[in-house]
Amino acid sequence: MGRVALVTGGTRGIGKAISVALKEAGYTVAANYAGKDETGIPVYKFDVGDFDAVAAALTQIKADLGAVEVLVNNAGITRDVPLHKMSKEQWDAVINTNLSGLFNLTRNVIDDMRGAGFGRIVSISSINGQKGQFGQTNYAAAKAGDLGFTKALALETASKGITVNAIAPGYIATEMVMAVPKEVLDTKVIPQIPVGRLGQAEEIARCVVFLASDEAGFITGSTLSANGGQYMA
């Protein structure tokens, strides 16, 4: 049985691709949140924004599979609206899931990683956390916060054999993106991407598999931009 990996938001879109890729690479994978088990990967339902629910779930995962050695913080939501129309609920929902979720998950695995002298933490940020996006002050703030979290925690854990990195995807051909009208994609989105196409979820998954590997042990505190050249930071 390979190292134990937990992928939040791991049953759809990018998260599902990451779960499958890690399983194919030999990891023992647990995925969270909703959806049925289509891949032979155990699914655990819990809200990443609820610290107590996360703690209970991690206790169960540890009992079932072993301590989490690779954590992929992928769960995320959007509540897009310009700030002057944004409700407190819309702000809180995105911050709680997309930023506080990193604390809730990481805090509940970090002691085991430190004790073992090994860990891999990979958080899925976004191009919009790097450059901003109209109507996404909540989402952009959370995703930018993910990058600061990554850098600070990398400094704290480097001597313990734990690496902490982030990936900032651009436009990926997920269910959510493909729901955008084709005319909008063809005339407004894809022309902004120098490689001339949307990314594929499997391309992000391959980035995660590399950062989770022993071969990536000298990489920590980094943000890997995977956006087809749309934004170069």
Tab-separated table of C-alpha atoms in Angstrom, residues 1-229:
chain	number	residue	atom	x	y	z
A	1	MET	CA	0.000	0.000	0.000
A	2	GLY	CA	1.418	3.380	-1.026
A	3	ARG	CA	1.536	6.596	0.908
A	4	VAL	CA	-1.825	7.913	2.047
A	5	ALA	CA	-3.095	10.947	0.126
A	6	LEU	CA	-6.209	13.006	0.823
A	7	VAL	CA	-7.701	15.156	-1.917
A	8	THR	CA	-10.373	17.628	-0.860
A	9	GLY	CA	-13.029	18.315	-3.445
A	10	GLY	CA	-11.707	15.103	-4.927
A	11	THR	CA	-14.746	13.712	-6.712
A	12	ARG	CA	-15.284	16.239	-9.512
A	13	GLY	CA	-13.302	18.234	-12.047
A	14	ILE	CA	-9.670	18.910	-11.201
A	15	GLY	CA	-10.014	17.136	-7.869
A	16	LYS	CA	-11.242	13.918	-9.454
A	17	ALA	CA	-8.378	13.995	-11.952
A	18	ILE	CA	-5.923	14.457	-9.073
A	19	SER	CA	-7.465	11.576	-7.101
A	20	VAL	CA	-7.247	9.248	-10.096
A	21	ALA	CA	-3.697	10.294	-10.991
A	22	LEU	CA	-2.436	9.753	-7.444
A	23	LYS	CA	-4.120	6.355	-7.295
A	24	GLU	CA	-2.528	5.387	-10.610
A	25	ALA	CA	0.839	6.544	-9.228
A	26	GLY	CA	0.488	4.073	-6.364
A	27	TYR	CA	-0.889	6.201	-3.552
A	28	THR	CA	-3.669	5.096	-1.228
A	29	VAL	CA	-6.172	7.877	-1.900
A	30	ALA	CA	-9.086	9.266	0.073
A	31	ALA	CA	-11.301	11.867	-1.570
A	32	ASN	CA	-13.737	14.266	-0.001
A	33	TYR	CA	-16.751	15.688	-0.568
A	34	ALA	CA	-19.792	14.629	-2.561
A	35	GLY	CA	-20.557	12.200	-5.335
A	36	LYS	CA	-20.497	8.463	-5.659
A	37	ASP	CA	-17.409	6.284	-5.709
A	38	GLU	CA	-16.733	5.717	-9.411
A	39	THR	CA	-13.022	5.028	-9.191
A	40	GLY	CA	-12.578	2.649	-6.265
A	41	ILE	CA	-11.425	5.594	-4.154
A	42	PRO	CA	-13.001	5.925	-0.702
A	43	VAL	CA	-15.085	9.091	-0.361
A	44	TYR	CA	-15.506	10.953	2.921
A	45	LYS	CA	-18.186	13.622	3.183
A	46	PHE	CA	-17.326	16.625	5.335
A	47	ASP	CA	-17.270	20.399	5.099
A	48	VAL	CA	-13.687	21.656	4.846
A	49	GLY	CA	-14.846	24.950	6.367
A	50	ASP	CA	-15.885	23.218	9.628
A	51	PHE	CA	-12.852	22.557	11.837
A	52	ASP	CA	-14.579	19.997	14.051
A	53	ALA	CA	-15.977	18.098	11.061
A	54	VAL	CA	-12.512	18.014	9.506
A	55	ALA	CA	-10.958	16.726	12.735
A	56	ALA	CA	-13.530	13.935	12.965
A	57	ALA	CA	-13.045	12.970	9.325
A	58	LEU	CA	-9.260	12.897	9.635
A	59	THR	CA	-9.570	10.626	12.669
A	60	GLN	CA	-11.706	8.252	10.601
A	61	ILE	CA	-9.386	8.361	7.589
A	62	LYS	CA	-6.406	7.617	9.831
A	63	ALA	CA	-8.245	4.646	11.331
A	64	ASP	CA	-9.265	3.362	7.892
A	65	LEU	CA	-6.158	4.019	5.815
A	66	GLY	CA	-3.399	5.425	7.992
A	67	ALA	CA	-2.087	8.905	8.672
A	68	VAL	CA	-2.326	11.328	5.748
A	69	GLU	CA	1.120	11.863	4.227
A	70	VAL	CA	0.060	13.842	1.145
A	71	LEU	CA	-2.606	16.527	1.487
A	72	VAL	CA	-4.073	18.184	-1.590
A	73	ASN	CA	-6.161	21.219	-0.661
A	74	ASN	CA	-8.366	21.436	-3.730
A	75	ALA	CA	-11.892	22.114	-2.426
A	76	GLY	CA	-13.197	25.476	-3.563
A	77	ILE	CA	-16.375	27.375	-4.329
A	78	THR	CA	-17.320	30.626	-6.045
A	79	ARG	CA	-19.927	33.235	-5.187
A	80	ASP	CA	-19.172	35.783	-7.898
A	81	VAL	CA	-20.587	39.279	-7.566
A	82	PRO	CA	-19.065	42.801	-7.518
A	83	LEU	CA	-18.138	43.919	-4.029
A	84	HIS	CA	-20.774	46.653	-3.884
A	85	LYS	CA	-23.428	43.950	-4.285
A	86	MET	CA	-21.727	41.208	-2.261
A	87	SER	CA	-23.396	39.968	0.905
A	88	LYS	CA	-21.537	39.023	4.072
A	89	GLU	CA	-22.750	35.464	3.513
A	90	GLN	CA	-21.196	35.361	0.030
A	91	TRP	CA	-17.904	36.652	1.405
A	92	ASP	CA	-17.846	34.255	4.356
A	93	ALA	CA	-18.794	31.191	2.321
A	94	VAL	CA	-15.853	31.606	-0.061
A	95	ILE	CA	-13.310	32.567	2.602
A	96	ASN	CA	-14.377	29.702	4.892
A	97	THR	CA	-14.033	27.064	2.176
A	98	ASN	CA	-11.197	28.376	0.030
A	99	LEU	CA	-8.912	29.794	2.724
A	100	SER	CA	-9.961	28.630	6.192
A	101	GLY	CA	-10.283	25.157	4.706
A	102	LEU	CA	-6.495	25.112	4.231
A	103	PHE	CA	-5.983	25.797	7.921
A	104	ASN	CA	-8.597	23.260	8.993
A	105	LEU	CA	-7.120	20.433	6.911
A	106	THR	CA	-3.466	21.252	7.364
A	107	ARG	CA	-3.723	21.794	11.109
A	108	ASN	CA	-5.228	18.333	11.446
A	109	VAL	CA	-2.447	16.538	9.531
A	110	ILE	CA	0.643	18.583	10.358
A	111	ASP	CA	1.474	16.908	13.681
A	112	ASP	CA	1.560	13.442	12.107
A	113	MET	CA	3.692	14.742	9.241
A	114	ARG	CA	6.131	16.386	11.639
A	115	GLY	CA	6.324	13.200	13.704
A	116	ALA	CA	6.988	11.090	10.612
A	117	GLY	CA	9.574	13.487	9.194
A	118	PHE	CA	7.755	13.528	5.867
A	119	GLY	CA	4.836	15.314	4.284
A	120	ARG	CA	3.613	16.844	1.068
A	121	ILE	CA	1.062	19.659	1.094
A	122	VAL	CA	-0.170	20.945	-2.255
A	123	SER	CA	-2.849	23.629	-2.431
A	124	ILE	CA	-4.776	24.465	-5.583
A	125	SER	CA	-4.896	28.248	-5.858
A	126	SER	CA	-5.876	30.071	-9.064
A	127	ILE	CA	-4.652	32.471	-11.708
A	128	ASN	CA	-7.229	34.862	-10.249
A	129	GLY	CA	-5.441	34.780	-6.907
A	130	GLN	CA	-2.390	36.096	-8.765
A	131	LYS	CA	-3.936	38.729	-11.009
A	132	GLY	CA	-7.438	39.371	-9.609
A	133	GLN	CA	-10.721	39.084	-11.482
A	134	PHE	CA	-13.784	41.305	-11.803
A	135	GLY	CA	-16.563	40.113	-9.517
A	136	GLN	CA	-14.283	37.894	-7.461
A	137	THR	CA	-12.953	39.940	-4.560
A	138	ASN	CA	-13.874	37.079	-2.225
A	139	TYR	CA	-12.410	34.333	-4.433
A	140	ALA	CA	-9.287	36.284	-5.405
A	141	ALA	CA	-8.624	37.223	-1.781
A	142	ALA	CA	-8.937	33.612	-0.665
A	143	LYS	CA	-6.764	32.247	-3.458
A	144	ALA	CA	-4.111	34.921	-2.872
A	145	GLY	CA	-4.257	33.984	0.810
A	146	ASP	CA	-3.560	30.384	-0.150
A	147	LEU	CA	-0.254	31.523	-1.651
A	148	GLY	CA	0.787	33.410	1.470
A	149	PHE	CA	-0.189	30.422	3.609
A	150	THR	CA	1.966	28.199	1.399
A	151	LYS	CA	5.070	30.376	1.696
A	152	ALA	CA	4.843	30.850	5.454
A	153	LEU	CA	4.161	27.182	6.214
A	154	ALA	CA	6.978	26.117	3.898
A	155	LEU	CA	9.406	28.054	6.090
A	156	GLU	CA	8.016	26.432	9.239
A	157	THR	CA	8.226	22.863	7.959
A	158	ALA	CA	11.267	22.728	5.678
A	159	SER	CA	13.494	21.259	8.374
A	160	LYS	CA	10.911	18.550	9.122
A	161	GLY	CA	10.915	16.898	5.709
A	162	ILE	CA	7.610	18.511	4.739
A	163	THR	CA	7.231	20.485	1.522
A	164	VAL	CA	4.410	22.971	0.953
A	165	ASN	CA	3.606	24.189	-2.539
A	166	ALA	CA	0.755	25.653	-4.540
A	167	ILE	CA	-0.525	25.308	-8.081
A	168	ALA	CA	-2.294	28.202	-9.778
A	169	PRO	CA	-4.344	26.858	-12.692
A	170	GLY	CA	-5.707	29.062	-15.436
A	171	TYR	CA	-8.839	28.206	-17.405
A	172	ILE	CA	-9.318	24.442	-17.251
A	173	ALA	CA	-11.953	22.533	-19.214
A	174	THR	CA	-14.002	21.551	-16.186
A	175	GLU	CA	-17.775	21.286	-15.979
A	176	MET	CA	-17.959	24.825	-14.635
A	177	VAL	CA	-15.864	26.374	-17.416
A	178	MET	CA	-17.545	24.355	-20.151
A	179	ALA	CA	-20.897	25.735	-18.976
A	180	VAL	CA	-19.771	29.123	-20.318
A	181	PRO	CA	-21.341	29.741	-23.762
A	182	LYS	CA	-19.066	28.502	-26.539
A	183	GLU	CA	-19.102	31.900	-28.214
A	184	VAL	CA	-17.751	33.519	-25.044
A	185	LEU	CA	-15.045	30.870	-24.700
A	186	ASP	CA	-14.048	31.214	-28.359
A	187	THR	CA	-14.041	35.017	-28.521
A	188	LYS	CA	-13.155	36.217	-25.024
A	189	VAL	CA	-11.431	33.469	-23.052
A	190	ILE	CA	-9.272	31.366	-25.370
A	191	PRO	CA	-7.810	34.388	-27.229
A	192	GLN	CA	-6.254	35.448	-23.884
A	193	ILE	CA	-4.392	32.120	-23.604
A	194	PRO	CA	-1.166	32.080	-25.648
A	195	VAL	CA	-1.189	28.304	-26.175
A	196	GLY	CA	-4.625	28.729	-27.766
A	197	ARG	CA	-6.692	26.276	-25.763
A	198	LEU	CA	-8.161	25.467	-22.378
A	199	GLY	CA	-6.127	23.356	-19.995
A	200	GLN	CA	-7.113	19.814	-19.078
A	201	ALA	CA	-7.721	18.636	-15.521
A	202	GLU	CA	-5.220	15.839	-16.086
A	203	GLU	CA	-2.501	18.427	-16.722
A	204	ILE	CA	-3.039	19.887	-13.260
A	205	ALA	CA	-3.131	16.402	-11.798
A	206	ARG	CA	0.298	15.627	-13.247
A	207	CYS	CA	1.672	18.725	-11.515
A	208	VAL	CA	0.311	17.433	-8.207
A	209	VAL	CA	1.791	13.969	-8.708
A	210	PHE	CA	5.211	15.513	-9.287
A	211	LEU	CA	5.052	17.829	-6.267
A	212	ALA	CA	3.931	14.896	-4.100
A	213	SER	CA	6.866	12.752	-5.164
A	214	ASP	CA	10.217	12.198	-3.505
A	215	GLU	CA	11.833	13.759	-6.581
A	216	ALA	CA	10.278	17.126	-5.653
A	217	GLY	CA	11.831	17.191	-2.194
A	218	PHE	CA	13.913	20.309	-2.931
A	219	ILE	CA	10.886	22.337	-4.017
A	220	THR	CA	8.980	24.131	-1.277
A	221	GLY	CA	7.206	27.456	-0.889
A	222	SER	CA	6.698	27.597	-4.654
A	223	THR	CA	3.706	28.429	-6.827
A	224	LEU	CA	3.502	26.487	-10.077
A	225	SER	CA	1.512	28.489	-12.616
A	226	ALA	CA	-0.307	26.237	-15.092
A	227	ASN	CA	-2.226	28.682	-17.273
A	228	GLY	CA	-1.005	28.295	-20.847
A	229	GLY	CA	0.981	31.515	-20.616
